[in-house]
PDB file of C-alpha atoms in Angstrom:
ATOM      1  CA  UNK W 202      46.163 130.887 230.724  1.00 88.00           C
ATOM      2  CA  UNK W 203      46.956 133.862 232.932  1.00 87.00           C
ATOM      3  CA  UNK W 204      45.407 136.270 230.581  1.00 88.00           C
ATOM      4  CA  UNK W 205      42.284 133.901 230.390  1.00 89.00           C
ATOM      5  CA  UNK W 206      41.901 133.905 234.139  1.00 87.00           C
ATOM      6  CA  UNK W 207      42.154 137.748 233.929  1.00 87.00           C
ATOM      7  CA  UNK W 208      39.188 138.016 231.746  1.00 87.00           C
ATOM      8  CA  UNK W 209      36.975 137.031 234.491  1.00 83.00           C
ATOM      9  CA  UNK W 210      35.465 134.111 232.660  1.00 87.00           C
ATOM     10  CA  UNK W 211      35.191 130.530 233.862  1.00 91.00           C
ATOM     11  CA  UNK W 212      38.289 128.401 232.782  1.00 92.00           C
ATOM     12  CA  UNK W 213      39.105 124.741 232.891  1.00 95.00           C
ATOM     13  CA  UNK W 214      42.584 123.604 232.027  1.00 95.00           C
ATOM     14  CA  UNK W 215      43.054 120.303 230.104  1.00 96.00           C
ATOM     15  CA  UNK W 216      46.570 118.993 230.113  1.00 96.00           C
ATOM     16  CA  UNK W 217      47.119 116.945 227.094  1.00 96.00           C
ATOM     17  CA  UNK W 218      49.704 114.148 226.360  1.00 94.00           C
ATOM     18  CA  UNK W 219      49.858 113.172 230.147  1.00 93.00           C
ATOM     19  CA  UNK W 220      50.200 109.609 228.969  1.00 92.00           C
ATOM     20  CA  UNK W 221      53.588 110.589 227.493  1.00 90.00           C
ATOM     21  CA  UNK W 222      54.450 112.696 230.751  1.00 91.00           C
ATOM     22  CA  UNK W 223      53.702 109.367 232.833  1.00 91.00           C
ATOM     23  CA  UNK W 224      55.646 107.244 230.375  1.00 90.00           C
ATOM     24  CA  UNK W 225      58.852 109.690 230.705  1.00 87.00           C
ATOM     25  CA  UNK W 226      58.644 109.467 234.445  1.00 90.00           C
ATOM     26  CA  UNK W 227      57.939 113.132 234.744  1.00 91.00           C
ATOM     27  CA  UNK W 228      55.427 114.214 237.287  1.00 93.00           C
ATOM     28  CA  UNK W 229      52.847 117.147 236.919  1.00 95.00           C
ATOM     29  CA  UNK W 230      51.208 117.826 240.340  1.00 96.00           C
ATOM     30  CA  UNK W 231      47.671 118.865 238.938  1.00 95.00           C
ATOM     31  CA  UNK W 232      46.160 119.451 242.414  1.00 94.00           C
ATOM     32  CA  UNK W 233      48.977 122.012 243.114  1.00 93.00           C
ATOM     33  CA  UNK W 234      48.580 123.474 239.474  1.00 94.00           C
ATOM     34  CA  UNK W 235      44.790 123.725 240.184  1.00 92.00           C
ATOM     35  CA  UNK W 236      45.405 125.607 243.425  1.00 91.00           C
ATOM     36  CA  UNK W 237      48.101 127.910 241.741  1.00 90.00           C
ATOM     37  CA  UNK W 238      45.923 128.896 238.759  1.00 90.00           C
ATOM     38  CA  UNK W 239      42.435 128.777 240.364  1.00 88.00           C
ATOM     39  CA  UNK W 240      41.197 126.373 237.824  1.00 91.00           C
ATOM     40  CA  UNK W 241      39.949 122.945 237.533  1.00 93.00           C
ATOM     41  CA  UNK W 242      42.749 120.926 235.914  1.00 95.00           C
ATOM     42  CA  UNK W 243      42.019 117.614 233.965  1.00 96.00           C
ATOM     43  CA  UNK W 244      44.660 115.344 232.661  1.00 96.00           C
ATOM     44  CA  UNK W 245      43.968 114.018 229.188  1.00 96.00           C
ATOM     45  CA  UNK W 246      45.363 112.226 226.269  1.00 94.00           C
ATOM     46  CA  UNK W 247      43.747 113.252 223.077  1.00 93.00           C
ATOM     47  CA  UNK W 248      45.502 110.589 220.972  1.00 92.00           C
ATOM     48  CA  UNK W 249      44.057 107.806 223.263  1.00 93.00           C
ATOM     49  CA  UNK W 250      40.756 109.523 224.051  1.00 92.00           C
ATOM     50  CA  UNK W 251      41.490 109.494 227.731  1.00 94.00           C
ATOM     51  CA  UNK W 252      39.318 111.898 229.774  1.00 95.00           C
ATOM     52  CA  UNK W 253      38.573 114.056 226.763  1.00 95.00           C
ATOM     53  CA  UNK W 254      34.861 113.878 227.442  1.00 95.00           C
ATOM     54  CA  UNK W 255      35.347 114.380 231.161  1.00 95.00           C
ATOM     55  CA  UNK W 256      37.374 117.719 230.123  1.00 95.00           C
ATOM     56  CA  UNK W 257      34.576 118.773 227.805  1.00 95.00           C
ATOM     57  CA  UNK W 258      31.733 118.107 230.439  1.00 96.00           C
ATOM     58  CA  UNK W 259      33.711 119.950 233.011  1.00 94.00           C
ATOM     59  CA  UNK W 260      34.037 122.949 230.742  1.00 93.00           C
ATOM     60  CA  UNK W 261      30.393 122.879 229.967  1.00 95.00           C
ATOM     61  CA  UNK W 262      29.547 122.716 233.758  1.00 94.00           C
ATOM     62  CA  UNK W 263      31.872 125.488 234.630  1.00 91.00           C
ATOM     63  CA  UNK W 264      30.820 127.768 231.719  1.00 91.00           C
ATOM     64  CA  UNK W 265      27.104 127.177 232.694  1.00 92.00           C
ATOM     65  CA  UNK W 266      27.831 128.017 236.356  1.00 90.00           C
ATOM     66  CA  UNK W 267      28.899 131.287 235.017  1.00 81.00           C
ATOM     67  CA  UNK W 268      31.292 131.644 238.014  1.00 85.00           C
ATOM     68  CA  UNK W 269      34.378 133.647 237.144  1.00 79.00           C
ATOM     69  CA  UNK W 270      37.659 132.161 237.523  1.00 80.00           C
ATOM     70  CA  UNK W 271      39.526 134.277 239.980  1.00 78.00           C
ATOM     71  CA  UNK W 272      43.100 134.997 239.040  1.00 76.00           C
ATOM     72  CA  UNK W 273      45.551 133.579 241.640  1.00 76.00           C
ATOM     73  CA  UNK W 274      48.628 135.166 240.227  1.00 83.00           C
ATOM     74  CA  UNK W 275      50.086 138.416 241.580  1.00 85.00           C
ATOM     75  CA  UNK W 276      52.940 140.219 240.058  1.00 90.00           C
ATOM     76  CA  UNK W 277      55.839 142.324 241.576  1.00 90.00           C
ATOM     77  CA  UNK W 278      54.387 144.395 244.668  1.00 93.00           C
ATOM     78  CA  UNK W 279      55.163 147.721 242.701  1.00 93.00           C
ATOM     79  CA  UNK W 280      53.362 146.493 239.462  1.00 94.00           C
ATOM     80  CA  UNK W 281      50.272 145.404 241.488  1.00 94.00           C
ATOM     81  CA  UNK W 282      50.075 148.821 243.175  1.00 95.00           C
ATOM     82  CA  UNK W 283      50.105 150.372 239.756  1.00 95.00           C
ATOM     83  CA  UNK W 284      47.581 148.011 238.427  1.00 95.00           C
ATOM     84  CA  UNK W 285      45.290 148.659 241.467  1.00 95.00           C
ATOM     85  CA  UNK W 286      45.562 152.358 240.689  1.00 96.00           C
ATOM     86  CA  UNK W 287      44.452 151.765 237.168  1.00 96.00           C
ATOM     87  CA  UNK W 288      41.548 149.542 238.275  1.00 94.00           C
ATOM     88  CA  UNK W 289      40.311 152.137 240.536  1.00 95.00           C
ATOM     89  CA  UNK W 290      40.084 154.677 237.710  1.00 95.00           C
ATOM     90  CA  UNK W 291      37.937 152.042 235.571  1.00 94.00           C
ATOM     91  CA  UNK W 292      34.331 152.683 235.749  1.00 91.00           C
ATOM     92  CA  UNK W 293      32.595 151.215 232.796  1.00 88.00           C
ATOM     93  CA  UNK W 294      33.491 147.409 232.942  1.00 89.00           C
ATOM     94  CA  UNK W 295      32.270 144.629 235.109  1.00 88.00           C
ATOM     95  CA  UNK W 296      34.144 144.129 238.397  1.00 87.00           C
ATOM     96  CA  UNK W 297      35.387 140.679 237.427  1.00 86.00           C
ATOM     97  CA  UNK W 298      37.062 142.093 234.423  1.00 89.00           C
ATOM     98  CA  UNK W 299      38.605 145.176 235.791  1.00 92.00           C
ATOM     99  CA  UNK W 300      42.030 143.467 236.410  1.00 92.00           C
ATOM    100  CA  UNK W 301      42.168 142.465 232.652  1.00 93.00           C
ATOM    101  CA  UNK W 302      41.311 145.885 231.367  1.00 95.00           C
ATOM    102  CA  UNK W 303      43.938 147.434 233.864  1.00 95.00           C
ATOM    103  CA  UNK W 304      46.565 145.325 232.317  1.00 95.00           C
ATOM    104  CA  UNK W 305      45.664 145.966 228.890  1.00 96.00           C
ATOM    105  CA  UNK W 306      45.535 149.673 229.625  1.00 96.00           C
ATOM    106  CA  UNK W 307      48.800 149.590 231.213  1.00 96.00           C
ATOM    107  CA  UNK W 308      50.079 147.813 228.174  1.00 96.00           C
ATOM    108  CA  UNK W 309      48.552 150.632 225.992  1.00 96.00           C
ATOM    109  CA  UNK W 310      46.253 148.348 224.179  1.00 95.00           C
ATOM    110  CA  UNK W 311      44.420 150.380 221.689  1.00 93.00           C
ATOM    111  CA  UNK W 312      41.836 147.785 220.887  1.00 94.00           C
ATOM    112  CA  UNK W 313      40.833 147.392 224.638  1.00 91.00           C
ATOM    113  CA  UNK W 314      40.830 151.147 225.093  1.00 91.00           C
ATOM    114  CA  UNK W 315      38.370 151.492 222.196  1.00 91.00           C
ATOM    115  CA  UNK W 316      36.019 149.191 223.807  1.00 89.00           C
ATOM    116  CA  UNK W 317      35.753 151.395 226.693  1.00 91.00           C
ATOM    117  CA  UNK W 318      33.067 154.238 226.884  1.00 91.00           C
ATOM    118  CA  UNK W 319      35.276 156.204 229.375  1.00 90.00           C
ATOM    119  CA  UNK W 320      38.918 154.997 229.352  1.00 92.00           C
ATOM    120  CA  UNK W 321      40.919 156.663 232.069  1.00 94.00           C
ATOM    121  CA  UNK W 322      43.967 158.720 231.473  1.00 94.00           C
ATOM    122  CA  UNK W 323      46.733 156.428 232.880  1.00 95.00           C
ATOM    123  CA  UNK W 324      49.616 157.708 230.867  1.00 95.00           C
ATOM    124  CA  UNK W 325      51.386 159.271 233.732  1.00 94.00           C
ATOM    125  CA  UNK W 326      51.250 155.990 235.780  1.00 94.00           C
ATOM    126  CA  UNK W 327      52.716 154.041 232.810  1.00 95.00           C
ATOM    127  CA  UNK W 328      55.351 156.554 232.133  1.00 96.00           C
ATOM    128  CA  UNK W 329      56.580 156.535 235.872  1.00 94.00           C
ATOM    129  CA  UNK W 330      56.442 152.817 235.759  1.00 95.00           C
ATOM    130  CA  UNK W 331      58.488 152.545 232.596  1.00 96.00           C
ATOM    131  CA  UNK W 332      61.100 154.883 234.105  1.00 95.00           C
ATOM    132  CA  UNK W 333      61.229 153.000 237.403  1.00 94.00           C
ATOM    133  CA  UNK W 334      61.587 149.525 235.718  1.00 94.00           C
ATOM    134  CA  UNK W 335      63.669 150.784 232.764  1.00 95.00           C
ATOM    135  CA  UNK W 336      61.416 148.948 230.336  1.00 96.00           C
ATOM    136  CA  UNK W 337      58.304 149.498 228.279  1.00 96.00           C
ATOM    137  CA  UNK W 338      55.002 148.642 230.063  1.00 95.00           C
ATOM    138  CA  UNK W 339      54.080 145.804 227.752  1.00 95.00           C
ATOM    139  CA  UNK W 340      57.623 144.197 228.590  1.00 96.00           C
ATOM    140  CA  UNK W 341      57.121 144.818 232.115  1.00 96.00           C
ATOM    141  CA  UNK W 342      53.747 142.563 232.050  1.00 95.00           C
ATOM    142  CA  UNK W 343      55.461 140.096 230.009  1.00 94.00           C
ATOM    143  CA  UNK W 344      58.323 139.750 232.345  1.00 94.00           C
ATOM    144  CA  UNK W 345      56.042 139.568 235.448  1.00 94.00           C
ATOM    145  CA  UNK W 346      53.973 136.778 233.644  1.00 92.00           C
ATOM    146  CA  UNK W 347      57.148 134.628 232.947  1.00 93.00           C
ATOM    147  CA  UNK W 348      58.378 135.005 236.611  1.00 93.00           C
ATOM    148  CA  UNK W 349      54.933 133.789 237.680  1.00 91.00           C
ATOM    149  CA  UNK W 350      54.870 130.845 235.174  1.00 91.00           C
ATOM    150  CA  UNK W 351      58.437 129.866 236.291  1.00 92.00           C
ATOM    151  CA  UNK W 352      57.408 129.621 239.868  1.00 91.00           C
ATOM    152  CA  UNK W 353      54.346 127.482 238.936  1.00 91.00           C
ATOM    153  CA  UNK W 354      56.646 125.071 236.937  1.00 92.00           C
ATOM    154  CA  UNK W 355      59.023 124.872 239.853  1.00 93.00           C
ATOM    155  CA  UNK W 356      56.299 123.938 242.360  1.00 92.00           C
ATOM    156  CA  UNK W 357      54.286 121.714 240.018  1.00 93.00           C
ATOM    157  CA  UNK W 358      56.653 120.007 237.648  1.00 93.00           C
ATOM    158  CA  UNK W 359      59.150 117.444 238.289  1.00 91.00           C
ATOM    159  CA  UNK W 360      61.327 115.996 235.737  1.00 88.00           C
ATOM    160  CA  UNK W 361      62.557 112.430 236.226  1.00 84.00           C
ATOM    161  CA  UNK W 362      65.937 112.826 234.722  1.00 71.00           C
ATOM    162  CA  UNK W 363      67.801 116.164 234.121  1.00 65.00           C
ATOM    163  CA  UNK W 364      70.363 114.648 231.764  1.00 63.00           C
ATOM    164  CA  UNK W 365      68.477 112.213 229.499  1.00 67.00           C
ATOM    165  CA  UNK W 366      66.780 114.104 226.584  1.00 70.00           C
ATOM    166  CA  UNK W 367      63.511 112.509 225.155  1.00 69.00           C
ATOM    167  CA  UNK W 368      63.278 111.761 221.505  1.00 76.00           C
ATOM    168  CA  UNK W 369      61.284 115.152 221.154  1.00 78.00           C
ATOM    169  CA  UNK W 370      63.848 117.070 222.932  1.00 76.00           C
ATOM    170  CA  UNK W 371      66.442 115.627 220.515  1.00 81.00           C
ATOM    171  CA  UNK W 372      64.622 116.515 217.474  1.00 86.00           C
ATOM    172  CA  UNK W 373      63.961 120.164 218.750  1.00 84.00           C
ATOM    173  CA  UNK W 374      67.429 120.625 219.452  1.00 83.00           C
ATOM    174  CA  UNK W 375      68.229 119.815 215.602  1.00 87.00           C
ATOM    175  CA  UNK W 376      65.144 121.646 214.300  1.00 83.00           C
TER     176      UNK W 376
END
């Protein structure tokens, strides 16, 4: 979802199996999740057909509005500074997609680079970051995403019981 919002396209989140979440006593604060992601969040149960049509209609509505979802997440201040520097060097992509392209260039994504008419030379910025963080650029971004995702889970998800494992959890432990 973080990557989709970076693309500068309209995004709607449908959370499936909400009937199972409610049955377990767990809570997902969808209004907080919506705020944290910048996306409309709809609770569904595909198995029971709950809110599936509503989610599809909302996706169509948001797509037709052509209003880009603005990423709400930010990374470590130093990583953000590097991404800002890369964004400033990008001249041939729409403004709403600059963050996506900056991240992909930082990760040394050759496919994205080949889509650009004038890809900026950002290798020195990348090398400095890799030395500073003592990690490769792709891992730096992956790590930053997980930190952000963990913060969302902490603020939007409440598990009823920490000790009791669901049947699915028990099966997952064995498998």
